[in-house]
GROMACS .gro file of C-alpha atoms in nm:
model
  366
    1MET     CA    1   7.308  -8.296  -7.991
    2LEU     CA    2   7.353  -8.613  -8.198
    3GLY     CA    3   7.027  -8.596  -8.394
    4PRO     CA    4   6.652  -8.544  -8.368
    5VAL     CA    5   6.507  -8.556  -8.018
    6GLY     CA    6   6.149  -8.668  -7.967
    7GLU     CA    7   5.899  -8.530  -7.721
    8ARG     CA    8   5.953  -8.611  -7.357
    9VAL     CA    9   5.682  -8.835  -7.212
   10PRO     CA   10   5.493  -8.664  -6.926
   11ASP     CA   11   5.447  -8.802  -6.576
   12VAL     CA   12   5.704  -9.081  -6.598
   13ALA     CA   13   5.767  -9.260  -6.270
   14ARG     CA   14   5.916  -9.589  -6.390
   15ILE     CA   15   6.122  -9.682  -6.698
   16ALA     CA   16   6.205 -10.034  -6.818
   17VAL     CA   17   6.514 -10.088  -7.034
   18LEU     CA   18   6.569 -10.427  -7.199
   19ARG     CA   19   6.938 -10.519  -7.237
   20ALA     CA   20   7.005 -10.875  -7.124
   21ASN     CA   21   7.315 -10.979  -7.315
   22ALA     CA   22   7.692 -10.976  -7.253
   23LEU     CA   23   7.928 -10.745  -7.064
   24GLY     CA   24   8.053 -10.537  -7.356
   25ASP     CA   25   7.698 -10.499  -7.485
   26PHE     CA   26   7.592 -10.357  -7.150
   27ILE     CA   27   7.887 -10.116  -7.133
   28PHE     CA   28   7.775  -9.970  -7.467
   29ILE     CA   29   7.435  -9.860  -7.328
   30LEU     CA   30   7.572  -9.673  -7.025
   31PRO     CA   31   7.564  -9.332  -7.202
   32ALA     CA   32   7.202  -9.400  -7.307
   33LEU     CA   33   7.113  -9.479  -6.945
   34GLU     CA   34   7.280  -9.155  -6.835
   35ALA     CA   35   7.072  -8.966  -7.093
   36LEU     CA   36   6.754  -9.122  -6.954
   37ARG     CA   37   6.858  -9.032  -6.600
   38ALA     CA   38   6.917  -8.668  -6.702
   39ALA     CA   39   6.587  -8.644  -6.891
   40TYR     CA   40   6.380  -8.821  -6.624
   41PRO     CA   41   6.564  -8.748  -6.296
   42ALA     CA   42   6.276  -8.852  -6.070
   43ALA     CA   43   6.197  -9.178  -6.252
   44GLU     CA   44   6.307  -9.524  -6.141
   45ILE     CA   45   6.517  -9.689  -6.414
   46VAL     CA   46   6.476 -10.067  -6.412
   47LEU     CA   47   6.714 -10.277  -6.622
   48LEU     CA   48   6.566 -10.595  -6.765
   49GLY     CA   49   6.881 -10.801  -6.766
   50ALA     CA   50   7.058 -11.123  -6.677
   51PRO     CA   51   7.155 -11.256  -6.333
   52TRP     CA   52   7.505 -11.110  -6.367
   53HIS     CA   53   7.356 -10.761  -6.414
   54ALA     CA   54   7.180 -10.795  -6.078
   55LYS     CA   55   7.507 -10.893  -5.908
   56LEU     CA   56   7.708 -10.616  -6.075
   57TRP     CA   57   7.454 -10.346  -5.994
   58ARG     CA   58   7.402 -10.436  -5.630
   59ASP     CA   59   7.504 -10.129  -5.421
   60ARG     CA   60   7.670  -9.961  -5.721
   61PRO     CA   61   7.607  -9.592  -5.791
   62GLY     CA   62   7.493  -9.510  -6.142
   63PRO     CA   63   7.190  -9.475  -6.365
   64VAL     CA   64   7.033  -9.817  -6.288
   65ASP     CA   65   6.808  -9.824  -5.982
   66ARG     CA   66   6.705 -10.189  -5.997
   67VAL     CA   67   6.744 -10.504  -6.209
   68LEU     CA   68   6.467 -10.743  -6.310
   69VAL     CA   69   6.612 -11.071  -6.437
   70VAL     CA   70   6.456 -11.170  -6.769
   71PRO     CA   71   6.405 -11.545  -6.818
   72PRO     CA   72   6.619 -11.717  -7.082
   73ALA     CA   73   6.452 -11.692  -7.421
   74PRO     CA   74   6.555 -11.722  -7.788
   75GLY     CA   75   6.736 -11.409  -7.901
   76ILE     CA   76   6.731 -11.263  -7.547
   77ARG     CA   77   6.977 -11.465  -7.340
   78ASP     CA   78   7.093 -11.821  -7.282
   79PRO     CA   79   7.034 -11.991  -6.947
   80GLY     CA   80   7.320 -11.983  -6.700
   81PRO     CA   81   7.468 -12.297  -6.545
   82ASP     CA   82   7.224 -12.457  -6.300
   83GLU     CA   83   6.973 -12.175  -6.358
   84PRO     CA   84   6.623 -12.295  -6.267
   85PRO     CA   85   6.365 -12.283  -6.546
   86SER     CA   86   6.130 -11.984  -6.558
   87ASP     CA   87   5.846 -11.885  -6.785
   88LEU     CA   88   5.850 -11.570  -6.997
   89GLU     CA   89   5.474 -11.524  -6.980
   90ASP     CA   90   5.484 -11.539  -6.601
   91PHE     CA   91   5.763 -11.281  -6.605
   92LEU     CA   92   5.563 -11.046  -6.828
   93ALA     CA   93   5.252 -11.084  -6.614
   94ALA     CA   94   5.451 -10.987  -6.306
   95ALA     CA   95   5.627 -10.703  -6.492
   96ARG     CA   96   5.295 -10.552  -6.601
   97LYS     CA   97   5.210 -10.506  -6.233
   98GLU     CA   98   5.508 -10.268  -6.214
   99ARG     CA   99   5.304 -10.023  -6.427
  100PHE     CA  100   5.595  -9.899  -6.639
  101ASP     CA  101   5.540  -9.563  -6.804
  102LEU     CA  102   5.822  -9.611  -7.058
  103ALA     CA  103   5.970  -9.933  -7.196
  104LEU     CA  104   6.280  -9.917  -7.415
  105GLN     CA  105   6.423 -10.190  -7.636
  106LEU     CA  106   6.802 -10.147  -7.645
  107HIS     CA  107   6.869 -10.514  -7.708
  108GLY     CA  108   6.911 -10.542  -8.085
  109GLY     CA  109   6.702 -10.555  -8.400
  110GLY     CA  110   6.381 -10.637  -8.216
  111GLY     CA  111   6.269 -10.959  -8.382
  112ASN     CA  112   6.266 -11.134  -8.045
  113SER     CA  113   6.289 -10.838  -7.811
  114ASN     CA  114   6.017 -10.601  -7.940
  115PRO     CA  115   5.735 -10.844  -7.848
  116ILE     CA  116   5.876 -10.862  -7.494
  117VAL     CA  117   5.891 -10.483  -7.463
  118ALA     CA  118   5.540 -10.453  -7.603
  119GLY     CA  119   5.426 -10.716  -7.353
  120LEU     CA  120   5.532 -10.503  -7.056
  121GLY     CA  121   5.216 -10.292  -7.091
  122ALA     CA  122   5.398  -9.957  -7.072
  123ARG     CA  123   5.224  -9.635  -7.177
  124VAL     CA  124   5.494  -9.571  -7.440
  125THR     CA  125   5.736  -9.816  -7.602
  126ALA     CA  126   6.043  -9.712  -7.799
  127GLY     CA  127   6.362  -9.853  -7.942
  128LEU     CA  128   6.516 -10.028  -8.239
  129ARG     CA  129   6.350 -10.208  -8.525
  130ALA     CA  130   6.501 -10.423  -8.798
  131GLU     CA  131   6.300 -10.479  -9.116
  132ASP     CA  132   6.150 -10.807  -8.995
  133ALA     CA  133   6.070 -10.687  -8.642
  134PRO     CA  134   5.732 -10.567  -8.513
  135PRO     CA  135   5.706 -10.192  -8.454
  136LEU     CA  136   5.706 -10.006  -8.124
  137ASP     CA  137   5.527  -9.678  -8.052
  138ARG     CA  138   5.847  -9.489  -8.140
  139TRP     CA  139   6.128  -9.661  -8.326
  140ILE     CA  140   6.442  -9.606  -8.522
  141ARG     CA  141   6.571  -9.840  -8.789
  142TYR     CA  142   6.835 -10.093  -8.677
  143VAL     CA  143   7.127 -10.076  -8.921
  144TYR     CA  144   7.411 -10.314  -8.841
  145TYR     CA  145   7.716 -10.096  -8.908
  146GLN     CA  146   7.676  -9.815  -8.656
  147HIS     CA  147   7.874  -9.745  -8.342
  148GLU     CA  148   7.690  -9.916  -8.061
  149VAL     CA  149   7.704  -9.620  -7.821
  150ILE     CA  150   7.553  -9.388  -8.081
  151ARG     CA  151   7.291  -9.645  -8.178
  152TYR     CA  152   7.143  -9.651  -7.828
  153LEU     CA  153   7.174  -9.278  -7.778
  154GLU     CA  154   6.961  -9.231  -8.089
  155ALA     CA  155   6.708  -9.478  -7.948
  156VAL     CA  156   6.663  -9.300  -7.614
  157ALA     CA  157   6.645  -8.964  -7.793
  158LEU     CA  158   6.311  -9.088  -7.931
  159VAL     CA  159   6.162  -9.026  -7.584
  160GLY     CA  160   6.322  -8.686  -7.529
  161ALA     CA  161   6.651  -8.798  -7.374
  162PRO     CA  162   6.937  -8.626  -7.561
  163ALA     CA  163   7.294  -8.740  -7.506
  164THR     CA  164   7.485  -8.602  -7.210
  165THR     CA  165   7.801  -8.803  -7.287
  166ILE     CA  166   7.928  -9.054  -7.542
  167ILE     CA  167   8.177  -9.206  -7.298
  168PRO     CA  168   8.068  -9.520  -7.108
  169ALA     CA  169   8.159  -9.491  -6.741
  170LEU     CA  170   8.114  -9.745  -6.463
  171ALA     CA  171   8.170  -9.657  -6.097
  172VAL     CA  172   8.427  -9.866  -5.911
  173THR     CA  173   8.324  -9.929  -5.551
  174ASP     CA  174   8.531  -9.974  -5.237
  175ALA     CA  175   8.420 -10.337  -5.236
  176ASP     CA  176   8.556 -10.383  -5.589
  177ARG     CA  177   8.895 -10.245  -5.490
  178ALA     CA  178   8.902 -10.445  -5.166
  179GLU     CA  179   8.835 -10.769  -5.356
  180ALA     CA  180   9.111 -10.690  -5.605
  181ARG     CA  181   9.355 -10.621  -5.321
  182GLN     CA  182   9.260 -10.943  -5.143
  183VAL     CA  183   9.317 -11.152  -5.456
  184LEU     CA  184   9.616 -10.973  -5.607
  185GLY     CA  185   9.786 -10.819  -5.307
  186GLU     CA  186   9.938 -10.473  -5.308
  187PRO     CA  187  10.135 -10.397  -5.625
  188THR     CA  188  10.511 -10.361  -5.594
  189ARG     CA  189  10.539 -10.240  -5.955
  190PRO     CA  190  10.293 -10.077  -6.195
  191ARG     CA  191  10.054 -10.336  -6.333
  192VAL     CA  192   9.950 -10.412  -6.689
  193ALA     CA  193   9.672 -10.661  -6.760
  194LEU     CA  194   9.638 -10.875  -7.074
  195HIS     CA  195   9.306 -11.039  -7.162
  196PRO     CA  196   9.365 -11.291  -7.443
  197GLY     CA  197   9.021 -11.453  -7.454
  198ALA     CA  198   8.700 -11.376  -7.643
  199THR     CA  199   8.383 -11.579  -7.686
  200ASP     CA  200   8.406 -11.544  -8.066
  201THR     CA  201   8.733 -11.714  -8.154
  202ARG     CA  202   8.759 -11.507  -8.472
  203ARG     CA  203   8.832 -11.207  -8.246
  204ARG     CA  204   9.124 -11.375  -8.068
  205TRP     CA  205   9.476 -11.253  -8.134
  206PRO     CA  206   9.707 -11.556  -8.109
  207PRO     CA  207   9.823 -11.639  -7.755
  208GLU     CA  208  10.189 -11.644  -7.859
  209ARG     CA  209  10.153 -11.278  -7.965
  210PHE     CA  210  10.018 -11.190  -7.621
  211GLY     CA  211  10.311 -11.383  -7.478
  212GLU     CA  212  10.555 -11.165  -7.672
  213VAL     CA  213  10.382 -10.852  -7.543
  214ALA     CA  214  10.396 -10.986  -7.188
  215ARG     CA  215  10.770 -11.050  -7.223
  216ALA     CA  216  10.834 -10.700  -7.358
  217LEU     CA  217  10.638 -10.524  -7.084
  218ALA     CA  218  10.779 -10.740  -6.808
  219GLY     CA  219  11.120 -10.638  -6.939
  220ASP     CA  220  11.011 -10.275  -6.907
  221GLY     CA  221  10.953 -10.331  -6.536
  222TYR     CA  222  10.576 -10.393  -6.523
  223GLU     CA  223  10.392 -10.664  -6.334
  224VAL     CA  224  10.192 -10.843  -6.603
  225LEU     CA  225   9.854 -10.994  -6.517
  226VAL     CA  226   9.680 -11.233  -6.756
  227THR     CA  227   9.306 -11.239  -6.691
  228GLY     CA  228   9.050 -11.488  -6.814
  229THR     CA  229   8.734 -11.681  -6.737
  230PRO     CA  230   8.747 -12.052  -6.647
  231ALA     CA  231   8.648 -12.132  -7.007
  232GLU     CA  232   8.960 -11.943  -7.120
  233GLN     CA  233   9.206 -12.137  -6.899
  234GLU     CA  234   9.377 -12.303  -7.195
  235THR     CA  235   9.427 -11.968  -7.369
  236VAL     CA  236   9.572 -11.808  -7.055
  237ASP     CA  237   9.803 -12.107  -7.006
  238ALA     CA  238   9.927 -12.065  -7.363
  239VAL     CA  239  10.005 -11.697  -7.302
  240VAL     CA  240  10.192 -11.779  -6.980
  241ALA     CA  241  10.397 -12.047  -7.158
  242ALA     CA  242  10.474 -11.819  -7.453
  243ALA     CA  243  10.583 -11.532  -7.228
  244GLY     CA  244  10.875 -11.726  -7.087
  245VAL     CA  245  10.901 -11.480  -6.797
  246PRO     CA  246  10.710 -11.460  -6.467
  247VAL     CA  247  10.355 -11.330  -6.519
  248ASN     CA  248  10.053 -11.343  -6.292
  249PRO     CA  249   9.761 -11.547  -6.434
  250GLN     CA  250   9.419 -11.475  -6.288
  251VAL     CA  251   9.155 -11.716  -6.417
  252GLY     CA  252   8.816 -11.704  -6.250
  253THR     CA  253   8.964 -11.557  -5.931
  254LEU     CA  254   8.771 -11.229  -5.944
  255SER     CA  255   8.404 -11.145  -5.962
  256LEU     CA  256   8.303 -10.894  -6.226
  257GLY     CA  257   8.319 -10.618  -5.967
  258GLY     CA  258   8.658 -10.743  -5.855
  259LEU     CA  259   8.777 -10.739  -6.215
  260ALA     CA  260   8.663 -10.376  -6.239
  261GLY     CA  261   8.867 -10.302  -5.927
  262CYS     CA  262   9.164 -10.487  -6.072
  263TYR     CA  263   9.156 -10.299  -6.401
  264ALA     CA  264   9.105  -9.966  -6.224
  265GLY     CA  265   9.437 -10.027  -6.051
  266CYS     CA  266   9.622 -10.108  -6.374
  267ALA     CA  267   9.829  -9.868  -6.580
  268LEU     CA  268   9.702 -10.032  -6.902
  269VAL     CA  269   9.481 -10.316  -7.026
  270ILE     CA  270   9.560 -10.493  -7.356
  271SER     CA  271   9.283 -10.713  -7.490
  272ASN     CA  272   9.094 -10.858  -7.779
  273ASP     CA  273   8.762 -10.693  -7.863
  274THR     CA  274   8.559 -10.842  -7.579
  275GLY     CA  275   8.375 -10.737  -7.265
  276PRO     CA  276   8.677 -10.690  -7.035
  277LEU     CA  277   8.834 -10.446  -7.282
  278HIS     CA  278   8.524 -10.227  -7.268
  279LEU     CA  279   8.503 -10.269  -6.891
  280ALA     CA  280   8.859 -10.140  -6.858
  281GLY     CA  281   8.777  -9.832  -7.062
  282ALA     CA  282   8.461  -9.771  -6.859
  283VAL     CA  283   8.652  -9.766  -6.530
  284GLY     CA  284   8.897  -9.512  -6.674
  285THR     CA  285   9.197  -9.732  -6.757
  286PRO     CA  286   9.394  -9.678  -7.081
  287THR     CA  287   9.353  -9.963  -7.331
  288VAL     CA  288   9.505 -10.119  -7.639
  289GLY     CA  289   9.244 -10.324  -7.823
  290VAL     CA  290   9.289 -10.566  -8.113
  291TYR     CA  291   8.987 -10.542  -8.346
  292TRP     CA  292   8.856 -10.692  -8.665
  293VAL     CA  293   8.772 -10.395  -8.887
  294GLY     CA  294   8.396 -10.451  -8.880
  295ASN     CA  295   8.398 -10.461  -8.501
  296LEU     CA  296   8.620 -10.153  -8.500
  297ILE     CA  297   8.337  -9.964  -8.669
  298ASN     CA  298   8.077 -10.082  -8.420
  299GLY     CA  299   8.265 -10.095  -8.093
  300ALA     CA  300   8.600  -9.917  -8.075
  301THR     CA  301   8.622  -9.603  -7.867
  302PRO     CA  302   8.669  -9.283  -8.071
  303LEU     CA  303   8.907  -9.147  -7.805
  304ARG     CA  304   9.283  -9.151  -7.861
  305ALA     CA  305   9.433  -8.970  -7.562
  306ARG     CA  306   9.409  -9.290  -7.355
  307HIS     CA  307   9.305  -9.563  -7.600
  308ARG     CA  308   9.457  -9.731  -7.905
  309PRO     CA  309   9.232  -9.963  -8.106
  310ILE     CA  310   9.442 -10.153  -8.361
  311ALA     CA  311   9.260 -10.293  -8.664
  312SER     CA  312   9.298 -10.605  -8.871
  313TRP     CA  313   9.176 -10.543  -9.225
  314THR     CA  314   9.118 -10.912  -9.302
  315THR     CA  315   8.785 -10.965  -9.481
  316ARG     CA  316   8.834 -11.316  -9.624
  317CYS     CA  317   8.822 -11.630  -9.415
  318PRO     CA  318   9.183 -11.735  -9.352
  319VAL     CA  319   9.084 -12.101  -9.409
  320CYS     CA  320   8.861 -12.104  -9.718
  321GLY     CA  321   8.904 -11.752  -9.859
  322VAL     CA  322   8.533 -11.666  -9.858
  323ASP     CA  323   8.464 -11.293  -9.843
  324CYS     CA  324   8.280 -11.262  -9.512
  325THR     CA  325   8.151 -10.908  -9.565
  326PRO     CA  326   7.870 -10.947  -9.825
  327GLY     CA  327   7.628 -11.116  -9.584
  328ILE     CA  328   7.510 -10.777  -9.465
  329TYR     CA  329   7.507 -10.639  -9.820
  330PRO     CA  330   7.286 -10.884 -10.011
  331HIS     CA  331   7.319 -10.702 -10.343
  332ARG     CA  332   7.695 -10.755 -10.357
  333PRO     CA  333   7.864 -11.066 -10.497
  334GLY     CA  334   8.005 -11.332 -10.268
  335ASP     CA  335   7.883 -11.590 -10.021
  336GLY     CA  336   7.950 -11.395  -9.702
  337ASP     CA  337   7.924 -11.699  -9.480
  338CYS     CA  338   8.149 -11.989  -9.386
  339PRO     CA  339   8.170 -12.240  -9.099
  340HIS     CA  340   8.524 -12.154  -8.990
  341ARG     CA  341   8.607 -11.970  -8.671
  342ASP     CA  342   8.981 -11.915  -8.711
  343SER     CA  343   9.123 -11.579  -8.605
  344PHE     CA  344   9.051 -11.281  -8.828
  345VAL     CA  345   9.303 -11.066  -8.639
  346ALA     CA  346   9.619 -11.278  -8.655
  347ASP     CA  347   9.773 -11.037  -8.907
  348VAL     CA  348   9.812 -10.763  -8.643
  349PRO     CA  349  10.188 -10.749  -8.570
  350VAL     CA  350  10.327 -10.759  -8.219
  351VAL     CA  351  10.532 -10.445  -8.274
  352GLU     CA  352  10.218 -10.233  -8.327
  353VAL     CA  353  10.070 -10.346  -7.996
  354VAL     CA  354  10.395 -10.299  -7.804
  355GLU     CA  355  10.451  -9.953  -7.952
  356ALA     CA  356  10.095  -9.847  -7.866
  357ALA     CA  357  10.134  -9.984  -7.513
  358ARG     CA  358  10.460  -9.806  -7.452
  359GLU     CA  359  10.322  -9.481  -7.587
  360LEU     CA  360  10.028  -9.494  -7.346
  361LEU     CA  361  10.249  -9.597  -7.055
  362ARG     CA  362  10.496  -9.316  -7.115
  363PRO     CA  363  10.447  -9.036  -6.860
  364ALA     CA  364  10.246  -8.741  -6.995
  365GLY     CA  365  10.452  -8.471  -7.161
  366ARG     CA  366  10.746  -8.695  -7.252
   0.00000   0.00000   0.00000
């Protein structure tokens, strides 16, 4: 047991869980959803998420029974391309007709999200609360530096749902694997996937470093995939050029389910700290992740049998030298903020990543 467990709420038939942000963020709440499923086995668990959640969870076994798509709203989610406008008040009015017994805010500090959870009209609300956020019926303080998985497990424990696991796990379906086979073909050699992108450019290890890793692993006899979204095409192209050996770029060719099927068939995934890295771990694939130290605290897996998070200890902006850590500690000296978005992980040497990869790829017992 990770900490105090609150009283279970009686007669719960339907539970709403707000978590409408990015892929990695969703992977982090999977253990909390499993805890809710174990504590309330007869209840319907409804994820209040984004359109991509609804696509991912269609016909997928796991702790989510249904997805309600939350309209774009400040601090909740941005609108997708060509997404028609929708009104939050209309959404809440329709959601109240669902007659939720429990509503949980697992979305962040609660400044924007707690009013939405409160507006669902559930019998009991619970979740996270930063200092400037309105309260819920049961809440735990949001403190930035805490591992994300543990944060949300503590939140669901407020309603009597103790942890059953700390390991995020996502089921891979036959359709996922079939899509991966259709796009990639059958492997003739063991596959390794590199994912060099990340939405926050400060988390990106330089493409030429990924290229060196690709060259080393291709020389070891592996088929090297380089995955990316269409917005990351330039980054993938740079990795392919730097590799100087045949690699297999896959940019926007796979759905999210297909990417899960792809990673499930890989011997290893090497990535920046971004959603696909956490997806790979959740489908059971060994990973090497390149992390900024602050993100290592919040997001890196604690497991080492199959995973190697490698940390950069850079704390000052590589452009202007500003210490970027004091922003969360207001009583400490320093600005803590700067406009630059250059990589904070460029100091991680290639040899560390290659050694970690080869160690994980080595057959067990050798």
